[in-house]
Coordinates of C-alpha atoms in Angstrom, one line a residue:
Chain A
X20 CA -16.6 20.0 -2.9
X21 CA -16.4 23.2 -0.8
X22 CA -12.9 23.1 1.4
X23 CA -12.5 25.6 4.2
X24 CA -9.0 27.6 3.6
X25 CA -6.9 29.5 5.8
X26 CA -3.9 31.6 4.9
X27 CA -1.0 32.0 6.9
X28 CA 2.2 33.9 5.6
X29 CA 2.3 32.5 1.9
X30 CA 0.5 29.3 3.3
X31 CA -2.6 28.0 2.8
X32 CA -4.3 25.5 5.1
X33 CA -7.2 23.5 3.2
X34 CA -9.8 21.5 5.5
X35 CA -12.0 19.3 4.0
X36 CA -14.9 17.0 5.0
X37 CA -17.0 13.8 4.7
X38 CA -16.7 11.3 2.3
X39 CA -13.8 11.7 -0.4
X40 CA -15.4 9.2 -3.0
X41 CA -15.5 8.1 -7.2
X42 CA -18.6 10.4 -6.8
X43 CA -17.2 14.0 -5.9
X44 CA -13.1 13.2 -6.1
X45 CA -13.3 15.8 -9.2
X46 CA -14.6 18.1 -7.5
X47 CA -12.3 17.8 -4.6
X48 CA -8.7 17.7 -7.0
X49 CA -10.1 21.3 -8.5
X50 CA -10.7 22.7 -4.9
X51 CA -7.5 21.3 -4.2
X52 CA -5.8 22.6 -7.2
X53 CA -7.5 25.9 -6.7
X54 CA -6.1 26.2 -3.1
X55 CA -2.5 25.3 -4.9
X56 CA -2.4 27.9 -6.9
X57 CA -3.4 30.4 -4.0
X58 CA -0.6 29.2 -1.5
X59 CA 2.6 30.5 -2.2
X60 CA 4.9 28.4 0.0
X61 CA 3.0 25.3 0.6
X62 CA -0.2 23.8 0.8
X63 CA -1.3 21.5 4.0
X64 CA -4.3 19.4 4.0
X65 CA -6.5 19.0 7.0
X66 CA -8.1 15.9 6.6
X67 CA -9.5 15.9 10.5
X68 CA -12.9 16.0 8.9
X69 CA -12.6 13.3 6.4
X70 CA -14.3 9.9 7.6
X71 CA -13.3 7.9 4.3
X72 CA -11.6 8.8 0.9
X73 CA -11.6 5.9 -1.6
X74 CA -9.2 5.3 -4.3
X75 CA -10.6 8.2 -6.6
X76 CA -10.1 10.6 -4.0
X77 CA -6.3 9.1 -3.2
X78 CA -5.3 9.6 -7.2
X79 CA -6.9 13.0 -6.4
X80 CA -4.2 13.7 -3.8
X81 CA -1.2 12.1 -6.0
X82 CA -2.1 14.5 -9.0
X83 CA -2.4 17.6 -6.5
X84 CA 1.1 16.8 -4.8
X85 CA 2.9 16.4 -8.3
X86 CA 1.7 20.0 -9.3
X87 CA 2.6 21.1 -5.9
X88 CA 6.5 19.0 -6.8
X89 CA 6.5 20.6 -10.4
X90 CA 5.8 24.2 -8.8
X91 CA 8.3 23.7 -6.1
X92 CA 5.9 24.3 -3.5
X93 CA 5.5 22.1 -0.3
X94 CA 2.1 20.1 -0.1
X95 CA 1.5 17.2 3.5
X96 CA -1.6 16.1 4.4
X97 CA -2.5 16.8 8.3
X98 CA -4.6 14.9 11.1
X99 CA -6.0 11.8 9.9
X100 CA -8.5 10.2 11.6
X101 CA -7.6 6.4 12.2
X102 CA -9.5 4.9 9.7
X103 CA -7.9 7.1 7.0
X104 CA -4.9 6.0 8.9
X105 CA -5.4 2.5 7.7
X106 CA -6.6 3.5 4.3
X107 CA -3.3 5.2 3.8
X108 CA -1.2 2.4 5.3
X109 CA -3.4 -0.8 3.4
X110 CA -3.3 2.1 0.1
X111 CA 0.9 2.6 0.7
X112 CA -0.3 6.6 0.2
X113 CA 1.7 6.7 3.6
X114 CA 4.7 6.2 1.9
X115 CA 4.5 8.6 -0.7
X116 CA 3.0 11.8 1.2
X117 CA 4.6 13.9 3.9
X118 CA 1.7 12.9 6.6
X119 CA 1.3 15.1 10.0
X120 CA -0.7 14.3 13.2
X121 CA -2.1 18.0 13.0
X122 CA -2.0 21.3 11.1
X123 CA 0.7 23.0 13.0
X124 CA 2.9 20.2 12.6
X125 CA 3.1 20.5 8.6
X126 CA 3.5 24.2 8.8
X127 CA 6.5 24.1 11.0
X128 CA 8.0 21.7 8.6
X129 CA 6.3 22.7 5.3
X130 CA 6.1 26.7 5.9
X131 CA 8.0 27.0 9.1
X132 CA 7.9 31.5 8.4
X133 CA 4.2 31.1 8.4
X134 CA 4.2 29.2 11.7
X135 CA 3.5 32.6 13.8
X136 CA 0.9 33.7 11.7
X137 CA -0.8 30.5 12.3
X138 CA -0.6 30.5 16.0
X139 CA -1.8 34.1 16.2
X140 CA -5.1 33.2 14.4
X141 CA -5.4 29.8 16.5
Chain B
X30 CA -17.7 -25.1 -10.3
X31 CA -14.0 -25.5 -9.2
X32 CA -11.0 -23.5 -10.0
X33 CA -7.5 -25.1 -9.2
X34 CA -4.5 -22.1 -9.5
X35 CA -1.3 -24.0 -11.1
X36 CA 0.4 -20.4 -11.7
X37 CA -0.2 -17.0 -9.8
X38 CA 2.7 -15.2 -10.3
X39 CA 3.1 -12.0 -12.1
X40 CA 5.6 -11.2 -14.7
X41 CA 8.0 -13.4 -14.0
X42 CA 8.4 -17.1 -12.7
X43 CA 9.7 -16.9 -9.2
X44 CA 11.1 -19.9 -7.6
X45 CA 11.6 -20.2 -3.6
X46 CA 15.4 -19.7 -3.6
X47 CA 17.6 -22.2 -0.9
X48 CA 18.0 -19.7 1.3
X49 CA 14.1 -18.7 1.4
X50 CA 13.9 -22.6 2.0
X51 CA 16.4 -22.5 4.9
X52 CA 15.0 -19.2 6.5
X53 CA 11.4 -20.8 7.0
X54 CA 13.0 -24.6 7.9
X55 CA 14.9 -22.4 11.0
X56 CA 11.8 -20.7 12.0
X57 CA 10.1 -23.4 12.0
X58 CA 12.6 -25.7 13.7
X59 CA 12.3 -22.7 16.5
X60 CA 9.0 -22.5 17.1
X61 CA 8.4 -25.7 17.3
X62 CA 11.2 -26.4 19.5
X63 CA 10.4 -28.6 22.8
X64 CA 6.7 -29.8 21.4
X65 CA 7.5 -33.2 21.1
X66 CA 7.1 -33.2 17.3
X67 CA 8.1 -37.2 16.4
X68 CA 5.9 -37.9 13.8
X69 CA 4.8 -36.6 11.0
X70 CA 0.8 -36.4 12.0
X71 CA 1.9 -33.8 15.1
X72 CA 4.3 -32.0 13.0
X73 CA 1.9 -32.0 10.1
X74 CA -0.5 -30.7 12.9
X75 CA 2.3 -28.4 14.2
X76 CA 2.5 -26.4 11.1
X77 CA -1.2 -26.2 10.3
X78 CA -1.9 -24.9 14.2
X79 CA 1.1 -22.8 14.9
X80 CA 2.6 -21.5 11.8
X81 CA 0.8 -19.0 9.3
X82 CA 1.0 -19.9 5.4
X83 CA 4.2 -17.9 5.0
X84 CA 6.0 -19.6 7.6
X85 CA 4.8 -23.1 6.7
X86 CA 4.5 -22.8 3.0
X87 CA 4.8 -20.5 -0.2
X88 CA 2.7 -18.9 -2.7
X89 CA 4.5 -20.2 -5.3
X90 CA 6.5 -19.3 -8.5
X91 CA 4.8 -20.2 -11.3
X92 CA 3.6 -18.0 -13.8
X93 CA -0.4 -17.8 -14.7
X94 CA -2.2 -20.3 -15.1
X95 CA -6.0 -21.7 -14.1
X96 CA -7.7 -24.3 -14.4
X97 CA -11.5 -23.7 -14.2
X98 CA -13.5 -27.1 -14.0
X99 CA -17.2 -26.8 -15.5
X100 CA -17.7 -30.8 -14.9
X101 CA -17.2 -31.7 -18.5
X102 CA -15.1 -34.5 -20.0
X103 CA -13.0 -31.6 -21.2
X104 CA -10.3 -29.2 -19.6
X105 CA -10.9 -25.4 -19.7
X106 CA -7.6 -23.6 -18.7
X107 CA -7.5 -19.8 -18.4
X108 CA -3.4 -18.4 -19.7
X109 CA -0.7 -20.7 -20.6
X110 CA 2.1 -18.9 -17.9
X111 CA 4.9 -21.5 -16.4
X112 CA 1.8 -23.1 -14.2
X113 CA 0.4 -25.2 -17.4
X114 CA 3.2 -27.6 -16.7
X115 CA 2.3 -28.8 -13.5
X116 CA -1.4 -29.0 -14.8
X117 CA -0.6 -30.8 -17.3
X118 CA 1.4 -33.6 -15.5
X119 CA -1.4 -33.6 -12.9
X120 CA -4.1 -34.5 -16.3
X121 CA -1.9 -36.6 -17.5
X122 CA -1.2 -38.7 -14.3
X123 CA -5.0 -38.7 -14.2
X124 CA -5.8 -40.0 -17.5
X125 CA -2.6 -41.3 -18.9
X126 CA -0.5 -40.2 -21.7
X127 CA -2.7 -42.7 -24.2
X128 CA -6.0 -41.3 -23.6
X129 CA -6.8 -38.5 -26.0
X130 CA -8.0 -35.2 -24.6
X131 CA -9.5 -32.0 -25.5
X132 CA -8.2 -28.7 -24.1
X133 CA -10.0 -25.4 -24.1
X134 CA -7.6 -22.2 -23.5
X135 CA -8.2 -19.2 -22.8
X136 CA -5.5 -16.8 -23.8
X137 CA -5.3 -13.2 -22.1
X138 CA -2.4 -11.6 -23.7
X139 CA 0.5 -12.7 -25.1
X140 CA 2.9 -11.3 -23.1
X141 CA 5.6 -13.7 -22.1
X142 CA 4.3 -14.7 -19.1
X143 CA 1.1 -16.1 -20.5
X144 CA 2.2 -18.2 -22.9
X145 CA 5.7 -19.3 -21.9
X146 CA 4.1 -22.8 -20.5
X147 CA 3.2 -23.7 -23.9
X148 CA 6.2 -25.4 -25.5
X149 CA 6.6 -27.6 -22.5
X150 CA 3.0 -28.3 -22.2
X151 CA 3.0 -32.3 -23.0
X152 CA -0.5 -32.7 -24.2
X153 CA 1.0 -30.9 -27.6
X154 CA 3.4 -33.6 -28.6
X155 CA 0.8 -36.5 -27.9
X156 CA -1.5 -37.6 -31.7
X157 CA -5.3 -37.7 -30.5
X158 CA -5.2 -34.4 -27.9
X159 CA -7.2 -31.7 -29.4
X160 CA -5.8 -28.2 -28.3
X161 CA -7.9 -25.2 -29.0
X162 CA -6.4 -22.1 -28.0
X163 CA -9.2 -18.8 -28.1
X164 CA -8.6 -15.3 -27.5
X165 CA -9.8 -12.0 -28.4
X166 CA -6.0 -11.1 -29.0
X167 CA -5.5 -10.7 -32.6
X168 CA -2.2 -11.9 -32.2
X169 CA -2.2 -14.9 -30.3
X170 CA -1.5 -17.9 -33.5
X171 CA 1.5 -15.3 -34.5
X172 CA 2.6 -15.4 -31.2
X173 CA 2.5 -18.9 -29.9
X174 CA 3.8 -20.4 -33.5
X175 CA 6.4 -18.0 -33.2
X176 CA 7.9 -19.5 -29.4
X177 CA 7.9 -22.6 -31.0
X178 CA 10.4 -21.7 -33.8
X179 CA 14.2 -21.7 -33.9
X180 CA 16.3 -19.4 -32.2
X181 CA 13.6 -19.9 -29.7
X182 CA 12.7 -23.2 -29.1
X183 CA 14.1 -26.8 -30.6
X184 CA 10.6 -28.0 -31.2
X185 CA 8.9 -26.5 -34.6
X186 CA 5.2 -26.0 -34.0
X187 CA 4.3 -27.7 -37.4
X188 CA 5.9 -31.3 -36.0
X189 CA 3.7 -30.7 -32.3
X190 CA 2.0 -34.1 -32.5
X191 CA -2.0 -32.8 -31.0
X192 CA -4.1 -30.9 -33.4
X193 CA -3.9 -26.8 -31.9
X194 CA -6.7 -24.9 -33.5
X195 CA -6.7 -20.7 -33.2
X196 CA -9.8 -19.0 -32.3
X197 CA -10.3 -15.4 -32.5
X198 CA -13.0 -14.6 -29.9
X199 CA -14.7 -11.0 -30.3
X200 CA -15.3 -8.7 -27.1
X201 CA -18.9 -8.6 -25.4
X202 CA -19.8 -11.6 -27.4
X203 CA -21.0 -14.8 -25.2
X204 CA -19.5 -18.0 -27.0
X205 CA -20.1 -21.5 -25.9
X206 CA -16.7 -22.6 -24.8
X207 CA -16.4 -26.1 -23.0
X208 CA -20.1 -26.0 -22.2
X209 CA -20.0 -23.1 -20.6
X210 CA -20.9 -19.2 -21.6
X211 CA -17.3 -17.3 -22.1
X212 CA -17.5 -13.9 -22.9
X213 CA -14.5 -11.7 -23.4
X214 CA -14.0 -8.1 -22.7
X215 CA -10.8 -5.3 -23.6
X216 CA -8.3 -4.6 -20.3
X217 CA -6.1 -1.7 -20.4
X218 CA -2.5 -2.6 -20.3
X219 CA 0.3 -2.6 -22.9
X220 CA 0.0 -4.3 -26.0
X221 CA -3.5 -5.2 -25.3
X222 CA -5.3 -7.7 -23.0
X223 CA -8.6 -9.5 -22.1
X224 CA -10.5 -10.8 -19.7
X225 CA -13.2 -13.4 -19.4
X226 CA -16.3 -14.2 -17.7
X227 CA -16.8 -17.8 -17.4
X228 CA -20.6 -18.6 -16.3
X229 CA -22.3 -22.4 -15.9
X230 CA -25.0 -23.9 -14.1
X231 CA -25.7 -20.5 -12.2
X232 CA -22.2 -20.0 -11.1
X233 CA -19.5 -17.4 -12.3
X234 CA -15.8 -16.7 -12.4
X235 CA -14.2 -13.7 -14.1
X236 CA -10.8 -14.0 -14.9
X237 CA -8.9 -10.8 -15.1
X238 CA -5.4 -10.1 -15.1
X239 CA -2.8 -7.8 -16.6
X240 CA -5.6 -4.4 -16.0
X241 CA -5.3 -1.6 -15.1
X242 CA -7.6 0.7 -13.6
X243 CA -8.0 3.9 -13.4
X244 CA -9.5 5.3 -10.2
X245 CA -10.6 8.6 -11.3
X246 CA -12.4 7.3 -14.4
X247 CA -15.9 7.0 -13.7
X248 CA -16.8 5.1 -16.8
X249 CA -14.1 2.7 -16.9
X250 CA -14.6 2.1 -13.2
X251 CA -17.9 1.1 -13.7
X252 CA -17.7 -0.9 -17.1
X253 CA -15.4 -3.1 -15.0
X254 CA -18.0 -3.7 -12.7
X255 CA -20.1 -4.6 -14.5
X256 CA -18.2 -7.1 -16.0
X257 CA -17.6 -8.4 -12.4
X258 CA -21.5 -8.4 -11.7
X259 CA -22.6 -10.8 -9.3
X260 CA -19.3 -12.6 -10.0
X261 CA -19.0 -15.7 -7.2
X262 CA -15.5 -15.5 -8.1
X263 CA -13.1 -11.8 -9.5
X264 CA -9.4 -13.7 -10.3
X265 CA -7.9 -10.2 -10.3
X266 CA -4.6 -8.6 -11.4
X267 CA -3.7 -6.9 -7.7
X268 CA 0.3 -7.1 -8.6
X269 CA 0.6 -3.4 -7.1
X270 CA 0.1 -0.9 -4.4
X271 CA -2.6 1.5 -5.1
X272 CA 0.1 4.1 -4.6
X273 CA 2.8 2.6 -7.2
X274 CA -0.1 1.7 -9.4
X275 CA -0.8 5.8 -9.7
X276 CA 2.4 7.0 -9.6
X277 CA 5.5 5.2 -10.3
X278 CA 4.1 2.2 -11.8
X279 CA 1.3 4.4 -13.4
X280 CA 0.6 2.5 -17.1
X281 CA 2.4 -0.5 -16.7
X282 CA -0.8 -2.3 -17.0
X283 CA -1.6 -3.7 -13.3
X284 CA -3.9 -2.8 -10.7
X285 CA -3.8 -3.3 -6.6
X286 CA -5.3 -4.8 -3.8
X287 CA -7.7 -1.9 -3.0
X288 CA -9.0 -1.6 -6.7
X289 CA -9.5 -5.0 -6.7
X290 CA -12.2 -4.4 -3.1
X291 CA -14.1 -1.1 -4.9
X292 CA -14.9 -3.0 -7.7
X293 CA -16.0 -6.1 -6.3
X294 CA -17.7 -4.4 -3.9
X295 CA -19.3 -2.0 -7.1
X296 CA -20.0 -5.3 -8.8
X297 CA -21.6 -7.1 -5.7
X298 CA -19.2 -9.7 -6.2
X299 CA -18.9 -12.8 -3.7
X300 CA -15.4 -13.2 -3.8
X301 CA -12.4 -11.7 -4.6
X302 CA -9.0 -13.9 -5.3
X303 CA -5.7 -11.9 -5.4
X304 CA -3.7 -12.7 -8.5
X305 CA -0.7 -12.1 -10.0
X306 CA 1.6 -11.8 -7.6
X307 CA 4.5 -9.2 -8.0
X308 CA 8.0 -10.9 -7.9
X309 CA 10.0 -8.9 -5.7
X310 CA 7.3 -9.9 -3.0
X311 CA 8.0 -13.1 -0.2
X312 CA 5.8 -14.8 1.1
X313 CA 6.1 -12.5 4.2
X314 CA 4.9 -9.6 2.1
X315 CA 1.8 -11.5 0.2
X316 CA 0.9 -12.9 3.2
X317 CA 0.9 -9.0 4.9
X318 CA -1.2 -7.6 1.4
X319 CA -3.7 -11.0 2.2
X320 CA -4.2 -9.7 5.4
X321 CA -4.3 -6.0 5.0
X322 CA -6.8 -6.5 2.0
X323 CA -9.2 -8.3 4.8
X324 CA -9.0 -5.2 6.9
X325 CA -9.6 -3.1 3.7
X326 CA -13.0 -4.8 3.1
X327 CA -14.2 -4.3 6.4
X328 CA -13.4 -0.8 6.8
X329 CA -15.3 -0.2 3.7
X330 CA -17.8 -2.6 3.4
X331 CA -22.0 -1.2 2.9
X332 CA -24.0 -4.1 2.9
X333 CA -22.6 -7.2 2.0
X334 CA -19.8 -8.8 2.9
X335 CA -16.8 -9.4 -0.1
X336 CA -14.6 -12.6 0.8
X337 CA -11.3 -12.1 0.1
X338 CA -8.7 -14.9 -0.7
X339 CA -5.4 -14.8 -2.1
X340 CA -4.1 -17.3 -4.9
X341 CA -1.3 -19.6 -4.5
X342 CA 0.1 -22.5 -6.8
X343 CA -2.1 -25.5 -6.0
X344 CA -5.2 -23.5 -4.5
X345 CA -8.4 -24.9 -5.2
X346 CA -11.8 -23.1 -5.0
X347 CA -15.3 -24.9 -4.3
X348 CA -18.4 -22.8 -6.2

């Protein structure tokens, strides 16, 4: 799964899109890793695009953030649509990750030095 | 086919405390406050109309234990958890304590929820009952002889008055089991456990708790389902949130609520029951999972439509 990344200061904003499912959550936790190891700072996920990501694609997200914990960089998850809204609340995934209504939220709190950089582009 | 829950709650039997008791009898006293309630067919009515089941009820405490009736003379009980009491009071009131009786278990696990029910399970003391207890557990005779043995338990099993026969089932192997096909299948969790599929007269029930499942793998995923296949009944271990059941919980040997929807809905079953209730959970916060499981199923449903139902000591399911 291909995610669209943008850099900002030692941030990296990843946007992905479609269906998060059992069959291309592998592909999407090695996008997501690779976009890890390319922030510096903190990694924020812009899941604007995403209509549905199942269970597969959820564990995904947990094994991502834990690296992100381990390496002490900051990882959120940014603009859900309202169905992945649910999904998150029914899944208790909203309890566990930092969630944002949009992208410039979780870079202000996540990589708050990258913020200009970030509004320059936009 | 009918299943009748006597147990459904996880790990651990859970009574309704007094002050549980108390905080529904005020709620209830409020709501229905000025509605003329003076007998008990318009309060009966009352609490059916106006309050939901956690207000007016409880899921109960009792640990696992189902009875699935395949319309034989015989009983066919799935786990042996603190619920096997109440059943068997309810067979014995039906039959009377002089009538002899044959039991067919099925054994999950022997972890001590599952079998716990067994020293106080009357039909054992009674000469003429005929208890046969089958499992694909290796361990089950070791286990269940060694509950009934001092420091444990007063009652030795070599005086139990019924004759308890051991049967080692093997996995993916259909046996004929209280005229009806059982066939067993490995679950991940500690220490081992099984499931079973239950299938007569075109109707099917898989009971299978204390699993856990792993979302990302693909082949375990779909094994499961199809072992669920066309199920009109999944009894199904959803003690966890999908969150805790992949991070803090990870390997403790449960699953959730939204496992419990892909699979069915992999499986094209008809109906899934949630089972095993975590402890620490009211009936406020069942009765929330219940209802956010519904949404969960719509939100994700393809084609066909998966009922959802949730278990509750004294629930009985039409096939």
């Amino acid at each position: 799964m291909d995610l669209h990344e943008k850099s900002a200061g030692g941030a990296i904003v990843a946007a992905a899109a479609g269906r998060i499912d059992l069959s291309n959550a592998d592909s999407f936790k090695d996008a997501l890793s690779a976009s890890l190891v390319r922030a510096k700072t903190a990694l924020i996920l812009d899941l604007s695009g995403v209509e549905y990501i199942s269970s597969a694609g959820l564990r995904a997200l947990m094994i991502v953030f834990k690296t992100a914990k381990a390496e002490n960089k900051g990882f959120g998850i940014a603009a859900l649509q309202p169905l992945l809204v649910e999904i998150f609340t029914i899944s208790r995934f909203n309890q566990v990750f930092p969630l944002f209504d949009n992208v410039r939220d979780g870079v202000a709190k996540l990589a708050p030095d990258a913020l200009s950089q970030l509004d320059a582009r936009s | 086919m009918k299943v009748i829950f006597w147990g459904t709650r996880g790990s651990l039997p859970t009574p309704l405390n007094a002050k549980a008791v108390r905080k529904k009898l005020v709620n209830a006293l409020v709501k229905g406050a000025g509605k003329n309630l003076d007998t008990p067919q318009k309060a009966e009515a009352f609490c059916e109309q106006e309050l939901n089941f956690a207000e007016g009820s409880t899921f109960g405490g009792n640990s696992s234990c189902v009875q699935v009736d395949v319309g034989g003379p015989d009983y066919l009980i799935c786990d042996l958890g603190s619920g096997v009491r109440e059943f068997a009071l309810a067979a014995i009131a039906k039959h009377g304590p002089k009538q002899p009786q044959t039991y067919h278990i099925l054994v999950s696990h022997v972890h001590w929820d599952h079998i716990m029910g067994f020293p106080f399970f009357i039909p054992c003391f009674i000469p003429g009952n005929r208890i046969i207890l089958y499992s694909c557990h290796a361990k089950l005779e070791q286990a269940i002889r060694g509950q009934n043995h001092e420091p444990c338990f007063p009652v030795e099993f070599e005086s139990l008055g019924a004759k308890i026969e051991f049967v080692t089932l093997e996995t993916d192997k259909a046996y004929d089991i209280c005229g009806a096909k059982v066939t067993g299948t490995p679950q991940m969790h500690g220490n081992d456990s099984y499931g079973y599929r239950i299938e007569k007269d075109g109707k099917t029930v898989v009971y299978t708790t204390d699993s856990e499942h792993k979302p990302e793998d693909k082949a375990e995923m779909q094994r499961a389902a199809d072992f669920f296949q066309d199920a009109d009944l999944v009894i199904f271990d959803a003690m966890y949130s999908l969150a805790d059941s992949v991070s803090l919980k990870e390997d403790w040997g449960h699953s959730s609520n939204v496992i419990g929807v892909e699979l069915c809905q992999m499986a094209g079953a008809k109906k899934l029951c949630l089972f095993h209730h975590e402890p620490v959970y009211d009936d406020a916060r069942l009765e929330g999972v219940f209802h956010e499981t519904i949404r969960f199923e719509e939100i994700t449903r393809t084609d066909t439509k998966l009922d959802i139902c949730i278990a509750y000591d004294g629930l009985i399911l039409d096939l």
